[in-house]
Coordinates of C-alpha atoms in Angstrom, one line a residue:
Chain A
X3 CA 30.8 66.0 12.7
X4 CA 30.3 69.2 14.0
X5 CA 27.3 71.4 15.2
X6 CA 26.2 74.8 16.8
X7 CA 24.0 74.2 20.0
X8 CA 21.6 77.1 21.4
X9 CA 21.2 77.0 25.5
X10 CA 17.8 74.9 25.3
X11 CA 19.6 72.0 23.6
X12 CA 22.9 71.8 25.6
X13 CA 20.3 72.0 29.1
X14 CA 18.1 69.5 27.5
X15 CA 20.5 66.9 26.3
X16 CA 22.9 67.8 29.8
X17 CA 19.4 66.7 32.1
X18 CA 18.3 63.8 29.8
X19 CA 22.1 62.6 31.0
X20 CA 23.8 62.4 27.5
X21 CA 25.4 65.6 26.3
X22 CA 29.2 64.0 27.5
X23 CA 28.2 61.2 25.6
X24 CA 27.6 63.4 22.4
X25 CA 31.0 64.8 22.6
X26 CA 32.4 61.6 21.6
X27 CA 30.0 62.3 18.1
X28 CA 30.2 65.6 18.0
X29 CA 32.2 68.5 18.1
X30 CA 29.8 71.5 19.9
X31 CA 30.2 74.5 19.0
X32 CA 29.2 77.5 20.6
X33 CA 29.0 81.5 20.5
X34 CA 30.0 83.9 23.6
X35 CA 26.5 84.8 24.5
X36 CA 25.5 81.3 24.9
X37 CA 28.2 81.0 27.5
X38 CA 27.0 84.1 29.5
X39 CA 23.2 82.4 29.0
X40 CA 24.8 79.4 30.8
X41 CA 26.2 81.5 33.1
X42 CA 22.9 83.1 34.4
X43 CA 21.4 79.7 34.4
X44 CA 23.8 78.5 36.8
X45 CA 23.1 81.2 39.6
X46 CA 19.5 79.3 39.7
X47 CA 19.9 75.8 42.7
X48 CA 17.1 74.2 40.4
X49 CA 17.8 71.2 38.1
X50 CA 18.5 73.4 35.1
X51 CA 21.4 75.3 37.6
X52 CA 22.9 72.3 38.3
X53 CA 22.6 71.5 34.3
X54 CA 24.0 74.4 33.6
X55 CA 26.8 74.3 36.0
X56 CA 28.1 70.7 34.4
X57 CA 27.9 72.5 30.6
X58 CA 29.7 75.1 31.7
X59 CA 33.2 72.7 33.2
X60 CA 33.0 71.1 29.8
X61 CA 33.8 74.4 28.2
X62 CA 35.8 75.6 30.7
X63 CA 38.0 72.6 29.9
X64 CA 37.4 73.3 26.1
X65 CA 35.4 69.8 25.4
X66 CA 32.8 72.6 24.2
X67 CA 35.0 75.2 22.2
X68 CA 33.6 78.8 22.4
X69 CA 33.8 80.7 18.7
X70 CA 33.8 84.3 18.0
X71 CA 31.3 86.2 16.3
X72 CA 33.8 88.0 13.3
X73 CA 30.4 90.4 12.0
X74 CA 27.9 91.6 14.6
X75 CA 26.4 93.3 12.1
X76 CA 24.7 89.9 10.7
X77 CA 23.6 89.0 14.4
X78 CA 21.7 92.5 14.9
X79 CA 20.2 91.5 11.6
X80 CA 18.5 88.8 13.4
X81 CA 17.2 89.9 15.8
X82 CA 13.7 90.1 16.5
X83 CA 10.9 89.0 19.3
X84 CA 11.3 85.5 18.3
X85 CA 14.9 85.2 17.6
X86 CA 17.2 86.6 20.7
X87 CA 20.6 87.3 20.7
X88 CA 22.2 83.6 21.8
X89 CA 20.5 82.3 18.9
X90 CA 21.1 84.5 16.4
X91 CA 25.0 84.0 17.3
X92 CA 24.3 80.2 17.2
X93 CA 22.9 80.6 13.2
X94 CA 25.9 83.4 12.5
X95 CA 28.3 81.0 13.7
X96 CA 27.1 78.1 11.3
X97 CA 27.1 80.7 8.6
X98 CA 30.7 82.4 9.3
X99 CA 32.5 79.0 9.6
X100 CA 30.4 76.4 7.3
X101 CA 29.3 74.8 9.9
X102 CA 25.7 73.0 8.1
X103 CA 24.2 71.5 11.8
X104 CA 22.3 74.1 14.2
X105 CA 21.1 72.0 17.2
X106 CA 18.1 74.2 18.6
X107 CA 15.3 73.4 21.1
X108 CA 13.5 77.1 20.9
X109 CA 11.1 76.3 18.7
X110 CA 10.1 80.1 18.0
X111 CA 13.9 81.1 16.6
X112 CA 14.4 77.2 14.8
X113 CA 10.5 78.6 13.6
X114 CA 11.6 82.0 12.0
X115 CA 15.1 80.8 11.0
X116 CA 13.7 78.0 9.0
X117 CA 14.2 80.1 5.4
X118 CA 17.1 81.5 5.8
X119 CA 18.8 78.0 7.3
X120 CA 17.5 76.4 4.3
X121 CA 18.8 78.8 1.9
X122 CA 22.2 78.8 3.5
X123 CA 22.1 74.8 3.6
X124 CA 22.2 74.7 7.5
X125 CA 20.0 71.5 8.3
X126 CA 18.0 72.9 11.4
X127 CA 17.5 70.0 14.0
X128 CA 16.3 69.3 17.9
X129 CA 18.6 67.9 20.4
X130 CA 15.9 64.4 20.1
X131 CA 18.1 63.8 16.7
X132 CA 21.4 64.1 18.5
X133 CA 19.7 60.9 21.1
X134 CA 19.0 59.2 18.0
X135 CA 22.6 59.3 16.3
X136 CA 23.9 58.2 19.1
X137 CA 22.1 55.2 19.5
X138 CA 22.5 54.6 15.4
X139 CA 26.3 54.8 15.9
X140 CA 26.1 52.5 18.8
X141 CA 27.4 55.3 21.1
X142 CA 24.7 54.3 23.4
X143 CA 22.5 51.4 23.9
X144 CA 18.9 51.3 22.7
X145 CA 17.8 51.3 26.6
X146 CA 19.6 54.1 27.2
X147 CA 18.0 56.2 24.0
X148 CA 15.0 55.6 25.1
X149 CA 15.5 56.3 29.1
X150 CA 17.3 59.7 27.3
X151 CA 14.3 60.8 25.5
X152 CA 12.0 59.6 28.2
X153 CA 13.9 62.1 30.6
X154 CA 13.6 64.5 26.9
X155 CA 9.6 64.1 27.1
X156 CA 9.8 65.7 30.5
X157 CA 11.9 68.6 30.2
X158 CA 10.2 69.7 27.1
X159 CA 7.2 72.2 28.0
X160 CA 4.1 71.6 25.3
X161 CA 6.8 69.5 23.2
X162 CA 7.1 67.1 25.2
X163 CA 3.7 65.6 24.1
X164 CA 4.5 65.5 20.2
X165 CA 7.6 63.7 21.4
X166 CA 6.2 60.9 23.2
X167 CA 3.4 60.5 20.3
X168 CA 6.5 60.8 17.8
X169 CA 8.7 58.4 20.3
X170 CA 5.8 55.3 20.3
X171 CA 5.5 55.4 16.5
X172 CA 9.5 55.6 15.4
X173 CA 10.5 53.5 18.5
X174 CA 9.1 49.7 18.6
X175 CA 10.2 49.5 22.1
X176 CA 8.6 52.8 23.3
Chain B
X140 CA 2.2 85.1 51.8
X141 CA 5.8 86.9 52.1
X142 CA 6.2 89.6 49.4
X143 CA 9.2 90.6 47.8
X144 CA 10.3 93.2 46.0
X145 CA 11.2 93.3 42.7
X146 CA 12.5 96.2 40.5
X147 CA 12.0 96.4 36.9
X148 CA 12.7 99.7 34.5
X149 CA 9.7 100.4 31.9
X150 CA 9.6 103.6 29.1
X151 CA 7.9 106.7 30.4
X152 CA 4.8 106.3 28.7
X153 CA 4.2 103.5 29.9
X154 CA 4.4 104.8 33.2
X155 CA 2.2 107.7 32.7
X156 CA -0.8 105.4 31.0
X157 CA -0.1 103.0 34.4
X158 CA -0.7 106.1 36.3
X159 CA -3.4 107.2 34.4
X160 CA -5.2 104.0 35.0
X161 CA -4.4 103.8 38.5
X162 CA -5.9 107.3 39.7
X163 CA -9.1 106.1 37.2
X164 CA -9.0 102.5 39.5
X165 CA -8.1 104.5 42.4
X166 CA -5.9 101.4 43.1
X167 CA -2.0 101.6 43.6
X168 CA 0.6 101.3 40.8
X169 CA 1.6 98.6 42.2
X170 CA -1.4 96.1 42.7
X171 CA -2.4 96.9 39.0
X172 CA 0.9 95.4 38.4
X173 CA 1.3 92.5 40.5
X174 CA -2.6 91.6 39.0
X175 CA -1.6 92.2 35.2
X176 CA 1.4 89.6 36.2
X177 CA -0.7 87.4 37.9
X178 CA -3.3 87.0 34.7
X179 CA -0.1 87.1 32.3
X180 CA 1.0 84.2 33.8
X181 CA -2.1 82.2 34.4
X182 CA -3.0 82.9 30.6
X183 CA 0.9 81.6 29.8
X184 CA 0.4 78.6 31.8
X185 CA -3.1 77.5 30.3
X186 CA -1.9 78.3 27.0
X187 CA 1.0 75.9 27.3
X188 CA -1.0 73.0 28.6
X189 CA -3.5 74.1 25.9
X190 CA -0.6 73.8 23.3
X191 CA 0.7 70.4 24.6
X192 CA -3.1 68.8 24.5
X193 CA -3.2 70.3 20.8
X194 CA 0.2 69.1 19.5
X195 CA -0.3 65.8 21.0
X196 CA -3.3 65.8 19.1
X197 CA -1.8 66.8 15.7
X198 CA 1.1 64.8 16.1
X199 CA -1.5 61.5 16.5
X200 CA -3.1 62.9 13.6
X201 CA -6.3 63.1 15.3
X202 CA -7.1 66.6 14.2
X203 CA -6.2 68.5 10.7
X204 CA -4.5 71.8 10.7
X205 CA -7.6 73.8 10.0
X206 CA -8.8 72.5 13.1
X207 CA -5.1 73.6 14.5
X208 CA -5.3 77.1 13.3
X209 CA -8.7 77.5 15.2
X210 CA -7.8 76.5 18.1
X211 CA -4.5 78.1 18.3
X212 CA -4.6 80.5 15.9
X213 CA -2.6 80.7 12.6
X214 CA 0.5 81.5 13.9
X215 CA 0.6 79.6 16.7
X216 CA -1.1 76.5 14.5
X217 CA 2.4 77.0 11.7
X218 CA 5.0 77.0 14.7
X219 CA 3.6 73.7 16.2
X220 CA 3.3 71.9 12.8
X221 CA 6.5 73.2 12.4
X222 CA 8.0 71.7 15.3
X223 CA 6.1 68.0 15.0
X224 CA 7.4 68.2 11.5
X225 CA 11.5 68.8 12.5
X226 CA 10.9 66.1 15.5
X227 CA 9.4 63.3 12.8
X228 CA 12.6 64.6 10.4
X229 CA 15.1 64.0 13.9
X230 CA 13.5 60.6 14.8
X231 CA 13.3 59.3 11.1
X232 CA 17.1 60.9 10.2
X233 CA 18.8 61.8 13.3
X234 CA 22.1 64.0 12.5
X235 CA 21.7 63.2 8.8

């Protein structure tokens, strides 16, 4: 299985403590200026630094294979106040090499590339989903979904409180 | 409180209605600035906490979307239904 992830996702699923994990589901993708996002992340000592720091050994040792853009043309077409550039290479990506997953936690660019992803069959989701395949496949344990999106709720700014409503109704043991 | 200094590039006209405004304050470029920031953020910071009350609310189903779009506005109100419905869609299907 293989998916596109924007900056948000990789940082969310890296702090809830799974993204290694997912590699062994998944095979990330991602675009250049995702990498140079990464990169300015990492300058930051915060927890979202450190994050960053971790993501980017894992594509420096190619577990997270970086893809080029072959039209820049399309990205510039989506381009807008909602959609920057890293995301707009994220959704070119899926488009240029069939990829039909786009992991994305920005809700504004997942919000105004909804249509087009549709129309082009991508199946838009939030890195929450990539927790829940996990634990479906058995990847992880149950405890450890939950302590993941627990960490998920947290991270998240005004999402986080949709997630923990979502989280008590789809998880029994919420 | 230690200040520091920080550099940012804006578009002439902008600079001359800044000016304008600060000879009409008779108040420095630079407090108008470092007040505009100050509000831009507090208004950012109220509105997410705002947002996070709201969607939890939605999400419960303890309010409708009408009631969504007034509070946040229509835009706003489509981009959080939005999200809660892709979350529900990622807890119910995960990858699939």
């Amino acid at each position: 299985m293989k998916a596109v992830m924007d900056t948000s996702s990789l940082i969310s699923l890296e702090l809830s403590g799974i993204l290694q994990r997912s590699l062994k589901l998944l095979q990330i993708v991602i675009p250049s200026t995702v990498k140079e996002e990464l990169e300015e992340i990492s300058k930051y000592s915060d927890e979202e630094g450190k994050a960053a720091k971790l993501i980017l050994k894992l594509i420096q040792n190619k577990k997270i294979p970086q893809l080029e853009i072959k039209d820049y043309k399309k990205v510039e077409n989506l381009l807008s106040s909602d959609v920057d550039r890293g995301e707009a290479e994220c959704f070119v990506l899926c488009l240029e090499n069939k990829i039909t997953i786009l992991i994305m936690d920005d809700v504004d660019a997942a919000y105004s590339l909804e249509g087009l992803a549709k129309v082009n069959d991508i199946k838009l989701k939030i890195s929450v989903a990539v927790i829940i395949e996990l634990s479906k496949k058995k990847i992880i344990t149950k405890k450890q979904a939950l302590r993941a999106i627990r960490k998920m709720i947290n991270i998240r700014e005004w999402e986080g409180g949709a997630l923990e409503v979502l989280a008590k109704k789809y998880l029994k043991e919420f | 409180m230690t200040r520091r200094m920080l550099t940012v590039r804006i578009e002439a006209e902008l600079e001359k209605k800044l000016e304008e405004l600060a000879r009409e304050k008779i108040e420095r470029k630079s407090d108008i600035i470092r007040e505009a920031l100050e509000e831009f953020i507090k208004k950012e910071t109220e509105m997410k906490e705002i947002k996070r009350i709201m969607a939890k609310k939605f999400a419960e189903g303890k309010i409708s979307f009408e009631e969504l779009i007034k509070i946040l506005g229509y835009q706003e109100a489509r981009k959080t239904a939005f999200y809660i419905d892709i979350a529900k869609k990622s807890f119910e299907e995960g990858l699939q």
